[in-house]
Amino acid sequence: MYQSKIRTAEQSGENRLKGAEQHSAPWTPEAWAAETGRLADAHVYNPEDEHSSCGVGFVAALDGMPRRDVVVAGIEALKVLYHRGAVDADGKTGDGAGIHVQVPQAFFHEQVARSGQKPTDDDLAVGMIFLPRTDYDAQEHCRTIVEAEILEFGYRIYGWRQVPVNNEVIGEKAKATRPEIEQIMIGNRDGVSTDDFERDLYIIRRKIETAVAKAGVSEFYICSLSCRSIIYKGMFLAEQLSVYYPDLLDERFESNFALYHQRYSTNTFPTWSLAQPFRVLAHNGEINTLKGNANWMRAHETRLGHDRFAGHINALKPVILPGSSDSSALDAVFELMCRAGRDAPMVKTMLVPEAYSAKDTVPDEHVALYSYCNAVIEPWDGPAALAAYDGRWILGGMDRNGLRPMRYTITGDGLLVIGSETGMVKIDETSVKEKGRIGPGEMIAIDLQEGKLWYDTEIKDALASRRPFGEWVKNVTELDDLVAKAAKSETQEMDRSELRQRQTAYGQTMEDMELILHPMVEDAKEAVGSMGDDTPLAVLSDHYRGLHHFFRQNFSQVTNP
């Protein structure tokens, strides 16, 4: 009923827009303003409010206890985000949508029992896997690789399960590229903690991915392999999720969180594997520093090491797999740092930090924390809104720019609802305890194990107090200081002819002298201009182009089409 009302409102707005497009005379600015004003006054569809970007959010229980209504609310919220994704001409194929929830242990224990086996009382792990659909040899080869890597770690395989799906609800393009979707159910070993089991599953998944890639199979993807959570996703519309996967309608699907995402592809074409959520996070926005971040991660891999991954460190390389989107690249790094022992709030602070300066109102303890983080790894700059789950913490956060809205509501029945817009979950407004928004660089999180809600300042105070970051960062040497010191100590005098000779050899021109160097000398600041670069390619130019000409700063490699 609720979904029907939403679709009716959308269709009504679309009809009004079509009527506006059929206006007999060419639109003048005045006429267009009058039309959009009329629509706004009538509280109907306003084309000026139309935006194309992902929808992201989560619903979580404040006390950390699994509930059926959390999953239901997550599914309903995802349906409301229908307008956030792109739709193919067939009206059924979308960029992708999905949901990330706890593994419903009762549900999967029954699946194991149906196969004639008796599962242990321990939590079992489930792998949600996309297999090649038409190449049966490759399909079987992938299963063999998956089973071999699991058995090598000494874990028990209960078997494979064909995931029930309804292919009638998806579009022709989605059908043409759909994978074979199966789940593998895995039992834990005696004496292995949940944390160690989860870490081993991460290593197993990375080893499987490497082995399958070496085998030359491209249509293979592991959505999730975990004893804590499972991901259901695909290249369909948000409203089709629970229809396509009937599992999600089972009353035993309970969870203390439901992280959901409706995709609008930016720097990649839509595929089943690139639908979100990913293994740890779901992301709305773009990573503008993507190329630099990926290059730095490749550089860090040469000295990558941790006791938790002893003997398996090479299985984790490359951290960012070829063909990843900006969101999946960030997720890969986020996941690695979480599995190495850092919790999600700390990883978010390290990867997507708050903007700060010495003259700002940021507390000194927070500045020391950020300085430490900046010395460990380079920030991933957005615009970005993040929703992440690491097995214990569920959090929502923003990057320093704050250009992707993220709002939250705390309900009287103990739910935290966070998303890229309000109204995603139908809530009795009389029971609302609190509403707010996450500001630039901020976050809000729930420790699901303790059942405690943490606000931004509390989180950062706790993180800053964990280590003596203020003492540590005193040992940091700023490269800019070394350069300035060297420049002062290495001044050299030369006559006019020698100076001119060196300037010519370096490739300096009169334009450089007048438009760039002169303002720097006179005003002690860089010249600012807005003209394009019409310099010819070096191979086509009669002028010398030094190597230093080709070092340019790249920014905003990812933009909405």
Coordinates of C-alpha atoms in Angstrom, one line a residue:
M1 CA 0.0 0.0 0.0
Y2 CA 2.8 2.4 1.0
Q3 CA 4.9 1.5 -2.1
S4 CA 1.8 1.9 -4.3
K5 CA 1.2 5.5 -3.0
I6 CA 4.8 6.4 -3.7
R7 CA 4.8 5.1 -7.2
T8 CA 1.5 7.0 -7.9
A9 CA 3.0 10.2 -6.7
E10 CA 6.0 9.7 -8.9
Q11 CA 3.9 8.9 -12.0
S12 CA 1.8 12.0 -11.3
G13 CA 4.9 14.1 -11.2
E14 CA 6.3 12.6 -14.4
N15 CA 3.0 13.3 -16.2
R16 CA 3.1 16.9 -15.1
L17 CA 6.7 17.1 -16.4
K18 CA 5.7 15.6 -19.7
G19 CA 3.0 18.2 -19.9
A20 CA 5.6 20.9 -19.3
E21 CA 7.8 19.5 -22.0
Q22 CA 4.9 19.6 -24.5
H23 CA 4.5 23.3 -24.1
S24 CA 3.9 24.6 -27.6
A25 CA 6.3 27.6 -27.5
P26 CA 10.0 27.4 -26.8
W27 CA 10.6 27.8 -23.1
T28 CA 11.9 31.3 -22.0
P29 CA 13.6 31.7 -18.7
E30 CA 10.5 33.6 -17.4
A31 CA 8.1 30.9 -18.6
W32 CA 10.2 28.1 -17.1
A33 CA 10.4 29.9 -13.8
A34 CA 6.7 30.4 -13.8
E35 CA 6.1 26.7 -14.5
T36 CA 8.5 25.4 -11.9
G37 CA 7.0 27.9 -9.4
R38 CA 3.5 26.6 -10.2
L39 CA 4.6 23.0 -9.6
A40 CA 6.3 23.9 -6.3
D41 CA 3.2 25.9 -5.1
A42 CA 1.1 22.9 -5.9
H43 CA 3.4 20.6 -3.8
V44 CA 4.0 18.3 -6.8
Y45 CA 7.0 17.3 -8.8
N46 CA 9.5 20.1 -9.3
P47 CA 12.0 19.5 -12.1
E48 CA 14.5 21.8 -10.4
D49 CA 14.7 19.4 -7.5
E50 CA 15.7 16.5 -9.7
H51 CA 19.1 15.0 -8.9
S52 CA 20.9 11.9 -10.0
S53 CA 22.9 10.3 -7.3
C54 CA 23.0 7.2 -5.1
G55 CA 20.8 6.6 -2.2
V56 CA 22.4 5.2 0.9
G57 CA 21.6 4.6 4.6
F58 CA 20.9 2.1 7.3
V59 CA 18.5 1.1 10.0
A60 CA 20.0 -0.2 13.3
A61 CA 18.8 -1.3 16.7
L62 CA 20.1 1.0 19.5
D63 CA 20.4 -2.0 21.9
G64 CA 22.2 -4.1 19.4
M65 CA 19.6 -6.9 19.5
P66 CA 18.5 -8.5 16.2
R67 CA 14.9 -7.6 15.1
R68 CA 12.7 -8.5 12.2
D69 CA 11.4 -4.9 11.9
V70 CA 15.0 -3.7 11.2
V71 CA 15.2 -5.8 8.1
V72 CA 11.6 -4.8 7.0
A73 CA 12.5 -1.1 7.5
G74 CA 15.7 -1.5 5.5
I75 CA 13.8 -3.1 2.6
E76 CA 11.1 -0.4 2.7
A77 CA 13.6 2.4 2.8
L78 CA 15.4 0.9 -0.2
K79 CA 12.1 0.9 -2.1
V80 CA 11.6 4.5 -1.4
L81 CA 15.0 5.2 -3.0
Y82 CA 13.7 4.1 -6.4
H83 CA 14.1 7.6 -7.8
R84 CA 17.8 7.7 -6.8
G85 CA 18.9 5.2 -9.4
A86 CA 19.1 5.1 -13.2
V87 CA 16.5 3.0 -15.1
D88 CA 17.0 1.4 -18.4
A89 CA 14.5 1.9 -21.3
D90 CA 12.9 -1.4 -20.4
G91 CA 11.8 0.1 -17.1
K92 CA 13.1 -2.9 -15.2
T93 CA 16.9 -2.9 -15.4
G94 CA 18.6 -0.6 -12.9
D95 CA 22.2 0.3 -11.9
G96 CA 22.0 -2.0 -8.9
A97 CA 20.6 -2.2 -5.4
G98 CA 21.2 -4.3 -2.3
I99 CA 21.0 -4.8 1.4
H100 CA 23.6 -5.9 4.0
V101 CA 22.2 -7.7 7.1
Q102 CA 23.3 -10.1 9.8
V103 CA 23.5 -13.8 8.9
P104 CA 20.2 -15.3 10.1
Q105 CA 21.6 -18.3 11.9
A106 CA 18.3 -20.1 12.5
F107 CA 17.4 -19.8 8.8
F108 CA 20.7 -21.3 7.6
H109 CA 20.9 -23.9 10.4
E110 CA 17.6 -25.2 9.0
Q111 CA 19.1 -25.2 5.5
V112 CA 21.9 -27.4 6.7
A113 CA 19.5 -29.7 8.6
R114 CA 17.5 -30.2 5.4
S115 CA 20.6 -31.6 3.7
G116 CA 20.6 -34.4 6.3
Q117 CA 23.5 -32.9 8.4
K118 CA 23.5 -31.8 12.0
P119 CA 25.1 -28.4 12.4
T120 CA 26.9 -27.4 15.6
D121 CA 25.5 -24.8 17.9
D122 CA 28.2 -22.3 16.8
D123 CA 27.5 -19.6 14.3
L124 CA 28.1 -20.8 10.8
A125 CA 29.4 -18.7 7.9
V126 CA 27.7 -18.1 4.6
G127 CA 29.2 -17.1 1.3
M128 CA 27.0 -15.3 -1.2
I129 CA 28.6 -16.0 -4.6
F130 CA 28.0 -15.1 -8.2
L131 CA 29.1 -17.9 -10.5
P132 CA 29.3 -18.0 -14.4
R133 CA 25.8 -18.9 -15.6
T134 CA 26.4 -20.4 -19.0
D135 CA 29.9 -21.9 -18.8
Y136 CA 29.3 -25.0 -16.7
D137 CA 33.0 -26.1 -16.7
A138 CA 34.0 -22.7 -15.3
Q139 CA 31.2 -22.8 -12.8
E140 CA 32.4 -26.2 -11.5
H141 CA 36.0 -25.0 -11.5
C142 CA 35.1 -22.0 -9.3
R143 CA 33.3 -24.3 -6.8
T144 CA 36.3 -26.5 -6.6
I145 CA 38.6 -23.5 -5.9
V146 CA 36.2 -22.2 -3.2
E147 CA 36.0 -25.5 -1.5
A148 CA 39.7 -26.2 -1.7
E149 CA 40.7 -22.8 0.0
I150 CA 38.1 -23.3 2.8
L151 CA 39.2 -26.9 3.5
E152 CA 42.9 -25.8 3.5
F153 CA 42.1 -23.6 6.5
G154 CA 40.5 -26.6 8.3
Y155 CA 36.9 -25.4 8.2
R156 CA 33.9 -27.7 7.5
I157 CA 31.7 -27.2 4.4
Y158 CA 28.1 -28.1 4.9
G159 CA 27.3 -27.7 1.2
W160 CA 26.0 -25.4 -1.5
R161 CA 22.5 -23.8 -1.7
Q162 CA 20.8 -22.6 -4.8
V163 CA 19.5 -19.2 -3.9
P164 CA 15.8 -18.8 -4.8
V165 CA 15.4 -15.9 -7.3
N166 CA 12.5 -14.5 -9.3
N167 CA 13.9 -13.7 -12.7
E168 CA 10.6 -12.5 -14.1
V169 CA 10.9 -9.1 -12.3
I170 CA 14.2 -8.0 -13.8
G171 CA 14.8 -6.5 -17.2
E172 CA 16.2 -8.1 -20.3
K173 CA 19.7 -6.6 -19.9
A174 CA 19.8 -7.8 -16.3
K175 CA 18.7 -11.2 -17.4
A176 CA 21.3 -11.4 -20.1
T177 CA 24.1 -10.7 -17.7
R178 CA 22.8 -12.3 -14.5
P179 CA 25.1 -14.8 -12.7
E180 CA 24.3 -18.1 -11.2
I181 CA 23.7 -17.2 -7.5
E182 CA 24.6 -19.8 -4.9
Q183 CA 25.5 -19.8 -1.2
I184 CA 28.1 -22.0 0.5
M185 CA 27.6 -22.8 4.2
I186 CA 30.6 -23.2 6.4
G187 CA 31.1 -24.5 9.9
N188 CA 33.6 -23.1 12.4
R189 CA 36.5 -25.1 14.0
D190 CA 36.6 -25.9 17.7
G191 CA 38.3 -23.2 19.7
V192 CA 38.3 -20.5 17.0
S193 CA 36.8 -17.2 18.1
T194 CA 34.3 -15.3 16.0
D195 CA 36.9 -12.6 15.3
D196 CA 39.5 -15.1 14.1
F197 CA 36.9 -17.0 12.0
E198 CA 36.0 -13.7 10.4
R199 CA 39.6 -12.8 9.7
D200 CA 40.3 -16.2 8.2
L201 CA 37.2 -15.9 6.0
Y202 CA 38.6 -12.6 4.7
I203 CA 42.0 -14.3 3.8
I204 CA 40.1 -17.2 2.3
R205 CA 38.1 -14.9 0.1
R206 CA 41.2 -13.0 -1.2
K207 CA 42.9 -16.3 -2.0
I208 CA 39.8 -17.5 -3.8
E209 CA 39.7 -14.3 -5.9
T210 CA 43.4 -14.7 -6.8
A211 CA 43.0 -18.3 -7.8
V212 CA 39.9 -17.7 -9.9
A213 CA 41.6 -14.8 -11.7
K214 CA 44.6 -17.0 -12.5
A215 CA 42.2 -19.5 -13.9
G216 CA 40.9 -16.9 -16.3
V217 CA 37.3 -16.8 -15.1
S218 CA 35.9 -13.3 -15.2
E219 CA 32.2 -13.9 -14.3
F220 CA 32.9 -14.7 -10.7
Y221 CA 32.3 -12.5 -7.6
I222 CA 31.9 -13.1 -3.9
C223 CA 29.3 -10.6 -2.5
S224 CA 30.1 -11.6 1.0
L225 CA 31.9 -14.4 2.9
S226 CA 31.3 -13.9 6.6
C227 CA 30.0 -15.5 9.8
R228 CA 28.5 -12.2 10.8
S229 CA 26.7 -10.7 7.8
I230 CA 25.4 -11.4 4.4
I231 CA 24.7 -9.2 1.3
Y232 CA 21.9 -9.6 -1.1
K233 CA 22.3 -7.4 -4.2
G234 CA 22.0 -7.3 -8.0
M235 CA 21.5 -5.2 -11.1
F236 CA 17.8 -4.4 -10.6
L237 CA 15.7 -1.6 -9.2
A238 CA 15.5 -0.9 -5.5
E239 CA 11.8 -1.9 -5.3
Q240 CA 12.6 -5.4 -6.8
L241 CA 15.0 -6.5 -4.1
S242 CA 12.7 -8.6 -1.8
V243 CA 10.7 -9.8 -4.8
Y244 CA 13.8 -11.1 -6.6
Y245 CA 15.2 -12.6 -3.4
P246 CA 12.3 -14.3 -1.5
D247 CA 14.7 -15.2 1.3
L248 CA 14.4 -11.6 2.6
L249 CA 10.7 -12.2 3.2
D250 CA 11.3 -15.0 5.7
E251 CA 10.4 -14.1 9.2
R252 CA 13.7 -15.6 10.5
F253 CA 15.7 -13.0 8.7
E254 CA 16.4 -10.8 11.8
S255 CA 19.2 -8.4 12.2
N256 CA 20.5 -5.6 14.4
F257 CA 21.3 -3.6 11.3
A258 CA 20.2 -3.3 7.7
L259 CA 22.6 -1.3 5.5
Y260 CA 21.1 -0.5 2.0
H261 CA 22.1 1.2 -1.2
Q262 CA 20.5 2.2 -4.5
R263 CA 23.2 2.8 -7.1
Y264 CA 23.6 5.5 -9.7
S265 CA 26.8 4.5 -11.7
T266 CA 29.3 7.3 -12.2
N267 CA 32.7 6.2 -13.3
T268 CA 31.8 2.6 -14.3
F269 CA 29.0 0.9 -16.2
P270 CA 26.4 -1.0 -14.1
T271 CA 27.2 -4.7 -13.5
W272 CA 25.9 -7.2 -11.0
S273 CA 29.2 -7.2 -9.1
L274 CA 29.5 -3.4 -8.8
A275 CA 26.1 -3.1 -7.2
Q276 CA 26.4 -1.9 -3.6
P277 CA 26.7 -2.5 -0.6
F278 CA 30.2 -3.8 -0.7
R279 CA 31.8 -6.0 2.0
V280 CA 32.1 -3.2 4.6
L281 CA 30.6 0.0 3.3
A282 CA 28.1 1.6 1.0
H283 CA 29.0 5.0 -0.5
N284 CA 27.1 7.9 -2.0
G285 CA 29.2 10.4 -4.0
E286 CA 32.6 10.3 -5.8
I287 CA 36.2 9.9 -4.7
N288 CA 37.9 12.8 -6.4
T289 CA 41.4 11.7 -5.4
L290 CA 41.0 8.1 -6.7
K291 CA 44.0 7.8 -8.9
G292 CA 46.4 9.1 -6.3
N293 CA 44.8 7.0 -3.6
A294 CA 45.1 3.8 -5.7
N295 CA 48.7 4.6 -6.6
W296 CA 49.6 5.2 -2.9
M297 CA 48.0 1.9 -2.0
R298 CA 50.2 0.1 -4.6
A299 CA 53.2 1.8 -3.0
H300 CA 52.2 0.8 0.5
E301 CA 51.8 -2.9 -0.5
T302 CA 55.6 -3.3 -0.7
R303 CA 55.8 -2.9 3.1
L304 CA 52.4 -4.3 4.0
G305 CA 52.5 -6.6 7.0
H306 CA 50.6 -7.5 10.2
D307 CA 50.7 -10.3 12.7
R308 CA 47.1 -11.1 12.1
F309 CA 47.9 -12.0 8.5
A310 CA 51.2 -13.9 9.2
G311 CA 52.0 -16.1 6.3
H312 CA 49.1 -14.9 4.1
I313 CA 50.1 -11.3 3.5
N314 CA 50.7 -11.8 -0.3
A315 CA 47.2 -13.2 -0.6
L316 CA 45.9 -9.7 0.2
K317 CA 47.7 -8.1 -2.7
P318 CA 46.7 -6.2 -4.7
V319 CA 44.5 -4.5 -2.1
I320 CA 42.5 -2.7 -4.8
L321 CA 41.6 -5.2 -7.6
P322 CA 41.7 -4.0 -11.3
G323 CA 38.4 -2.8 -12.6
S324 CA 37.2 -1.6 -9.2
S325 CA 34.9 1.4 -9.0
D326 CA 35.8 4.3 -6.7
S327 CA 33.4 2.9 -4.0
S328 CA 34.8 -0.6 -4.2
A329 CA 38.3 0.6 -4.1
L330 CA 37.6 2.6 -0.9
D331 CA 35.8 -0.5 0.5
A332 CA 38.8 -2.7 -0.1
V333 CA 41.1 -0.5 1.8
F334 CA 38.5 0.1 4.6
E335 CA 38.0 -3.7 4.9
L336 CA 41.7 -4.4 5.1
M337 CA 42.2 -2.0 7.9
C338 CA 39.2 -3.3 9.8
R339 CA 40.4 -6.9 9.5
A340 CA 43.8 -5.8 10.7
G341 CA 42.2 -4.9 14.0
R342 CA 41.1 -1.2 13.7
D343 CA 37.4 -0.5 14.3
A344 CA 35.2 1.3 11.8
P345 CA 35.3 4.7 13.6
M346 CA 39.1 4.8 13.6
V347 CA 39.3 3.6 10.0
K348 CA 36.8 6.3 8.9
T349 CA 38.9 8.9 10.7
M350 CA 42.1 7.7 9.0
L351 CA 40.7 7.4 5.5
V352 CA 38.0 10.1 5.3
P353 CA 39.1 12.7 8.0
E354 CA 37.6 16.0 9.1
A355 CA 39.1 19.2 7.8
Y356 CA 41.1 21.0 10.4
S357 CA 43.8 23.7 10.8
A358 CA 45.9 25.1 13.7
K359 CA 43.7 28.2 13.7
D360 CA 40.4 26.3 13.8
T361 CA 38.3 25.5 16.9
V362 CA 39.2 21.8 16.7
P363 CA 40.6 20.6 20.1
D364 CA 44.3 20.0 20.2
E365 CA 43.7 16.3 21.0
H366 CA 41.7 15.9 17.8
V367 CA 44.4 17.8 15.8
A368 CA 47.0 15.4 17.1
L369 CA 44.8 12.4 16.1
Y370 CA 44.3 13.8 12.6
S371 CA 48.0 14.5 12.3
Y372 CA 48.8 10.9 13.2
C373 CA 46.2 9.6 10.8
N374 CA 47.6 11.8 8.0
A375 CA 51.1 10.4 8.7
V376 CA 49.8 6.8 8.3
I377 CA 47.7 7.0 5.2
E378 CA 46.5 9.5 2.6
P379 CA 42.9 10.8 2.9
W380 CA 40.3 9.8 0.4
D381 CA 38.5 13.0 -0.6
G382 CA 34.9 13.1 -1.7
P383 CA 32.2 14.3 -1.9
A384 CA 31.2 11.2 0.0
A385 CA 28.6 10.0 2.4
L386 CA 29.4 6.6 4.0
A387 CA 27.5 3.9 5.8
A388 CA 29.8 1.1 7.1
Y389 CA 29.6 -2.1 9.2
D390 CA 32.8 -3.8 10.5
G391 CA 31.2 -6.7 12.4
R392 CA 30.7 -4.7 15.6
W393 CA 30.2 -1.0 14.7
I394 CA 27.6 0.4 12.3
L395 CA 28.3 4.0 11.4
G396 CA 27.3 6.8 9.1
G397 CA 29.8 9.5 8.2
M398 CA 30.6 12.4 5.9
D399 CA 33.8 13.5 4.2
R400 CA 35.3 17.0 4.9
N401 CA 33.3 18.6 2.0
G402 CA 29.9 17.7 3.3
L403 CA 28.3 17.8 -0.1
R404 CA 26.3 14.6 0.2
P405 CA 23.5 15.0 2.8
M406 CA 23.0 12.4 5.5
R407 CA 20.3 12.8 8.1
Y408 CA 19.3 10.7 11.1
T409 CA 16.3 10.0 13.2
I410 CA 16.1 8.2 16.6
T411 CA 12.8 6.6 17.2
G412 CA 10.9 5.8 20.4
D413 CA 11.1 2.1 19.7
G414 CA 14.9 2.0 19.7
L415 CA 15.9 2.4 16.1
L416 CA 18.5 4.7 14.5
V417 CA 17.5 5.5 10.9
I418 CA 20.2 7.2 8.8
G419 CA 20.1 8.0 5.1
S420 CA 20.7 10.4 2.2
E421 CA 17.2 11.9 2.7
T422 CA 14.4 12.0 5.2
G423 CA 11.2 10.0 4.9
M424 CA 12.8 6.7 3.8
V425 CA 11.3 4.8 6.7
K426 CA 7.7 5.4 7.7
I427 CA 7.9 6.6 11.3
D428 CA 5.3 7.7 13.8
E429 CA 6.4 11.3 14.3
T430 CA 4.9 11.4 17.8
S431 CA 7.4 8.8 18.9
V432 CA 10.5 10.5 17.5
K433 CA 13.1 11.2 20.1
E434 CA 15.7 13.1 18.1
K435 CA 16.4 14.3 14.5
G436 CA 19.6 15.7 13.1
R437 CA 22.1 15.8 10.3
I438 CA 25.7 14.6 10.1
G439 CA 27.9 17.6 9.3
P440 CA 31.1 17.7 7.2
G441 CA 33.7 15.3 8.5
E442 CA 31.4 14.1 11.2
M443 CA 30.0 10.6 12.0
I444 CA 27.5 8.9 14.3
A445 CA 27.8 5.2 15.2
I446 CA 26.4 2.3 17.3
D447 CA 28.5 -0.2 19.1
L448 CA 26.2 -3.1 18.4
Q449 CA 28.0 -5.3 20.9
E450 CA 27.5 -3.0 23.8
G451 CA 24.3 -1.5 22.5
K452 CA 25.5 2.1 22.8
L453 CA 25.0 5.1 20.6
W454 CA 28.0 7.4 20.0
Y455 CA 27.9 10.9 18.7
D456 CA 30.7 12.6 16.7
T457 CA 32.5 14.4 19.5
E458 CA 32.3 11.3 21.8
I459 CA 33.8 9.1 19.2
K460 CA 36.7 11.4 18.5
D461 CA 37.4 12.1 22.1
A462 CA 37.6 8.3 22.7
L463 CA 39.8 7.7 19.7
A464 CA 42.1 10.6 20.6
S465 CA 42.5 9.2 24.2
R466 CA 43.6 5.7 23.0
R467 CA 47.2 6.6 22.4
P468 CA 49.6 9.5 23.1
F469 CA 49.1 10.9 19.6
G470 CA 50.3 14.4 20.7
E471 CA 53.7 13.0 21.7
W472 CA 54.0 10.9 18.6
V473 CA 53.4 13.6 16.1
K474 CA 56.1 15.7 17.7
N475 CA 58.5 13.4 15.9
V476 CA 57.0 14.2 12.5
T477 CA 59.2 16.3 10.2
E478 CA 57.4 18.4 7.7
L479 CA 58.9 18.3 4.2
D480 CA 57.9 21.9 3.5
D481 CA 60.1 23.0 6.4
L482 CA 63.0 21.1 5.0
V483 CA 62.5 22.6 1.6
A484 CA 62.2 26.2 3.0
K485 CA 65.4 25.6 5.1
A486 CA 67.3 24.3 2.1
A487 CA 66.1 27.2 0.0
K488 CA 67.5 29.7 2.5
S489 CA 70.8 28.0 2.8
E490 CA 71.4 27.4 -0.9
T491 CA 71.1 30.9 -2.4
Q492 CA 73.5 31.6 -5.2
E493 CA 74.4 34.8 -6.9
M494 CA 75.1 34.9 -10.7
D495 CA 75.4 37.6 -13.3
R496 CA 72.7 38.5 -15.7
S497 CA 74.0 36.5 -18.7
E498 CA 74.3 33.3 -16.7
L499 CA 70.9 33.8 -15.2
R500 CA 69.4 34.3 -18.6
Q501 CA 71.2 31.2 -19.9
R502 CA 69.9 29.1 -17.1
Q503 CA 66.3 30.4 -17.5
T504 CA 66.4 29.5 -21.2
A505 CA 67.8 26.0 -20.5
Y506 CA 65.0 25.5 -17.9
G507 CA 62.4 26.5 -20.5
Q508 CA 61.3 29.8 -18.9
T509 CA 59.5 32.2 -21.2
M510 CA 58.6 35.9 -20.9
E511 CA 55.0 34.8 -20.2
D512 CA 56.2 32.7 -17.2
M513 CA 58.2 35.7 -15.9
E514 CA 55.4 38.2 -16.3
L515 CA 52.3 36.2 -15.4
I516 CA 53.6 33.7 -12.9
L517 CA 56.9 34.7 -11.3
H518 CA 56.2 38.5 -11.1
P519 CA 53.1 38.1 -8.9
M520 CA 54.9 35.6 -6.7
V521 CA 57.7 38.0 -6.1
E522 CA 55.6 41.1 -5.7
D523 CA 52.7 39.7 -3.6
A524 CA 54.2 36.5 -2.1
K525 CA 51.4 34.4 -3.5
E526 CA 50.7 32.2 -6.5
A527 CA 49.0 33.7 -9.5
V528 CA 45.4 32.8 -10.0
G529 CA 43.9 32.5 -13.5
S530 CA 41.0 30.8 -15.3
M531 CA 42.2 30.4 -18.8
G532 CA 42.6 27.0 -20.5
D533 CA 45.9 25.4 -21.3
D534 CA 46.5 25.7 -25.1
T535 CA 50.1 24.5 -25.0
P536 CA 50.7 22.1 -27.9
L537 CA 51.8 18.6 -27.3
A538 CA 55.6 18.3 -26.9
V539 CA 55.9 16.1 -30.0
L540 CA 54.2 18.8 -32.1
S541 CA 55.9 21.8 -30.5
D542 CA 58.9 23.8 -31.7
H543 CA 59.6 24.8 -28.1
Y544 CA 61.5 22.8 -25.5
R545 CA 59.2 21.0 -23.0
G546 CA 61.1 20.0 -19.8
L547 CA 60.1 16.9 -17.9
H548 CA 58.8 19.1 -15.0
H549 CA 56.1 20.4 -17.4
F550 CA 54.3 17.0 -17.3
F551 CA 53.8 16.8 -13.5
R552 CA 50.3 18.0 -13.1
Q553 CA 47.8 17.7 -10.2
N554 CA 44.8 15.6 -11.1
F555 CA 41.6 16.2 -9.2
S556 CA 38.0 15.1 -9.6
Q557 CA 38.6 12.1 -11.8
V558 CA 35.1 10.9 -11.0
T559 CA 32.1 13.0 -12.0
N560 CA 28.5 12.4 -12.6
P561 CA 27.8 11.9 -16.4

